[in-house]
Coordinates of C-alpha atoms in Angstrom, one line a residue:
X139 CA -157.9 2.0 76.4
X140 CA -157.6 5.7 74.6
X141 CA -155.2 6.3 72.6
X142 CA -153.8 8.8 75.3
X143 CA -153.8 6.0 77.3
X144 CA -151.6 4.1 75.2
X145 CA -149.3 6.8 74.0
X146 CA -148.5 7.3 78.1
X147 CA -148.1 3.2 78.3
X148 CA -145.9 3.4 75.2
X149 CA -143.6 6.4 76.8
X150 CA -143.4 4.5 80.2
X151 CA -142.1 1.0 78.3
X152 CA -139.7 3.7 76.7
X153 CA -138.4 4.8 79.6
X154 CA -138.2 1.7 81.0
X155 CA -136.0 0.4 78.3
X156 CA -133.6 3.6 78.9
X157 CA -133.3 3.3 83.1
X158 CA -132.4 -0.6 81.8
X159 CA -129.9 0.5 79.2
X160 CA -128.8 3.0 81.8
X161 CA -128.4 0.7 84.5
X162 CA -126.1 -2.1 81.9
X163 CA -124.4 1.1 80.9
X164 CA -123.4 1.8 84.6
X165 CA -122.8 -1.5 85.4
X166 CA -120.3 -1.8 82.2
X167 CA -118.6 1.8 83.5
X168 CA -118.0 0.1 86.5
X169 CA -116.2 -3.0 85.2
X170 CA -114.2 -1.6 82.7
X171 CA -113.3 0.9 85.5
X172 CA -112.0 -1.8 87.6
X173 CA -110.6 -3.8 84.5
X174 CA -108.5 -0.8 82.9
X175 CA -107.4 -0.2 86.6
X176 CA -105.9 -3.8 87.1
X177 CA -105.0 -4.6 83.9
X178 CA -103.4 -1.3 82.3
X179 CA -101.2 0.9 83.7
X180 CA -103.4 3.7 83.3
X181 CA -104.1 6.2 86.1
X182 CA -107.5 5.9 87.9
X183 CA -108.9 9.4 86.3
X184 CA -107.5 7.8 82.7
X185 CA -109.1 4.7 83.2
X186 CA -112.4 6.7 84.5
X187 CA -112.5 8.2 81.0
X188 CA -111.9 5.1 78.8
X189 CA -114.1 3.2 81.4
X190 CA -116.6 6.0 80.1
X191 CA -116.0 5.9 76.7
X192 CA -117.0 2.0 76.9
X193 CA -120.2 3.0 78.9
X194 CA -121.0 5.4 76.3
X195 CA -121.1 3.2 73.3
X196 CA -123.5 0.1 75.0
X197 CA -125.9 3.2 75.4
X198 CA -125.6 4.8 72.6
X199 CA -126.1 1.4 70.4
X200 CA -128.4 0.2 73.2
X201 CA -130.8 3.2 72.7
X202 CA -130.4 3.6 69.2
X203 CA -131.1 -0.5 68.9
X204 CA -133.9 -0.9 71.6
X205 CA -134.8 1.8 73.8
X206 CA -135.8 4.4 70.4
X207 CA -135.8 1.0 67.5
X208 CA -138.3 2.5 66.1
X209 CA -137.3 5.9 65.6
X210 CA -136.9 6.3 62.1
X211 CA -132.9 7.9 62.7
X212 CA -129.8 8.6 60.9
X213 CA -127.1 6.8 63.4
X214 CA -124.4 9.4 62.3
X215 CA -126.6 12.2 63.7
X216 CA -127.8 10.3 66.4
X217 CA -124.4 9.8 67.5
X218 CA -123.1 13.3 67.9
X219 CA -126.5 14.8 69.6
X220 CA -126.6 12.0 72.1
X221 CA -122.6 12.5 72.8
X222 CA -124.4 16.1 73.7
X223 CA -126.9 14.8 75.6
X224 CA -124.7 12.5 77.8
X225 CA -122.1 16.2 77.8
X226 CA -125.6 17.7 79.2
X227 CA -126.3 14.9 81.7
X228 CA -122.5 15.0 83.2
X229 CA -123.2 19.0 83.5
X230 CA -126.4 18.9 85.1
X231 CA -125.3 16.1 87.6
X232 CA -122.4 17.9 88.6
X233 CA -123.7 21.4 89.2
X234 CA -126.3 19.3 91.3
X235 CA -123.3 17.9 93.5
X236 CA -121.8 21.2 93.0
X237 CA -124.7 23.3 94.8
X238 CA -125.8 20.8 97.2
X239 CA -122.3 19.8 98.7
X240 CA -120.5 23.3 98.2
X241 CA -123.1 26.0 98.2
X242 CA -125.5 24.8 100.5
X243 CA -122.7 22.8 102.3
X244 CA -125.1 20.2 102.8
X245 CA -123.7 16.2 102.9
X246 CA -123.2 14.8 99.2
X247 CA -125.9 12.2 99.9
X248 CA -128.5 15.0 99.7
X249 CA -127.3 15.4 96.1
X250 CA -128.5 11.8 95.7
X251 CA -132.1 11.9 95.4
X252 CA -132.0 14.8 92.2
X253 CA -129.2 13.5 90.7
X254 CA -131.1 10.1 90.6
X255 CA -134.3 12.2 89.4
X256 CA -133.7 15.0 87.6
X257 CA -130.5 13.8 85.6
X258 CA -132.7 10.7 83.8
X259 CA -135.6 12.2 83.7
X260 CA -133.8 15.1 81.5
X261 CA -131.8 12.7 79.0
X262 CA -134.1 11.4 78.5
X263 CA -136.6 13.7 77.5
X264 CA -133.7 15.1 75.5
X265 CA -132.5 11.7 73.8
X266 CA -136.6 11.0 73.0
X267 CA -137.1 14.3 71.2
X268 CA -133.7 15.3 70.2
X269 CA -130.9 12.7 70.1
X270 CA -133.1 9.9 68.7
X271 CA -136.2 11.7 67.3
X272 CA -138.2 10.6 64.2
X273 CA -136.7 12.4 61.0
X274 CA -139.8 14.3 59.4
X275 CA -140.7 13.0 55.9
X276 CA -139.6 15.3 53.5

């Protein structure tokens, strides 16, 4: 095996390890979503953004802890570009919805296939080499 070989194999296990942290961190939206709805009297949209805000932090820890281990990074740091990230992710997906279902009047499950593509594929490249990269030596 060359090593480009196993640099590609290494970035595919990464990636792996992020659509798996992605898919607990949905899962966990989802549950606290129902949870805060039947056990607070918050409003649906409030309980959307704490159900969010619990989402948030299994992937945050989740990529900083598995996904990018060993990624030499300062958590602090780490923390505010991936809250970016995830602001960038949010943005993309909904000027996909946005352009597919309003501009192009097309049905929202044409928005389906890019937001399920483009959105992951583009956090990330952006958590890899941005949100979680390897601090230079200095």
């Amino acid at each position: 095996m060359t090593t480009g070989w196993r640099d590609r194999a290494r970035v595919l296990l990464q990636y792996i390890k992020f659509a798996l942290v992605g898919g607990l961190a949905t899962l966990t939206h989802v549950a606290a979503f129902a949870a805060f709805n039947e056990l607070t009297s918050l409003t649906p949209l409030l309980a959307n953004f704490a159900a969010f805000g619990t989402a948030f932090s299994v992937s945050f820890f989740g990529h900083l802890r598995w996904t990018f281990a060993q990624h030499d990074v300062q958590p602090a740091a780490a923390l505010g570009r991936f809250a970016a990230v995830a602001l960038v992710g949010l943005s993309l997906n909904t000027l996909i919805v946005y352009l597919i279902t309003d501009v192009l009047a097309w049905s929202y499950i044409a928005a389906i296939p890019p937001m399920a593509t483009l959105v992951p594929i583009s956090t990330f490249v952006l958590s890899k080499y941005w949100a979680f990269a390897m601090r230079t030596a200095r």
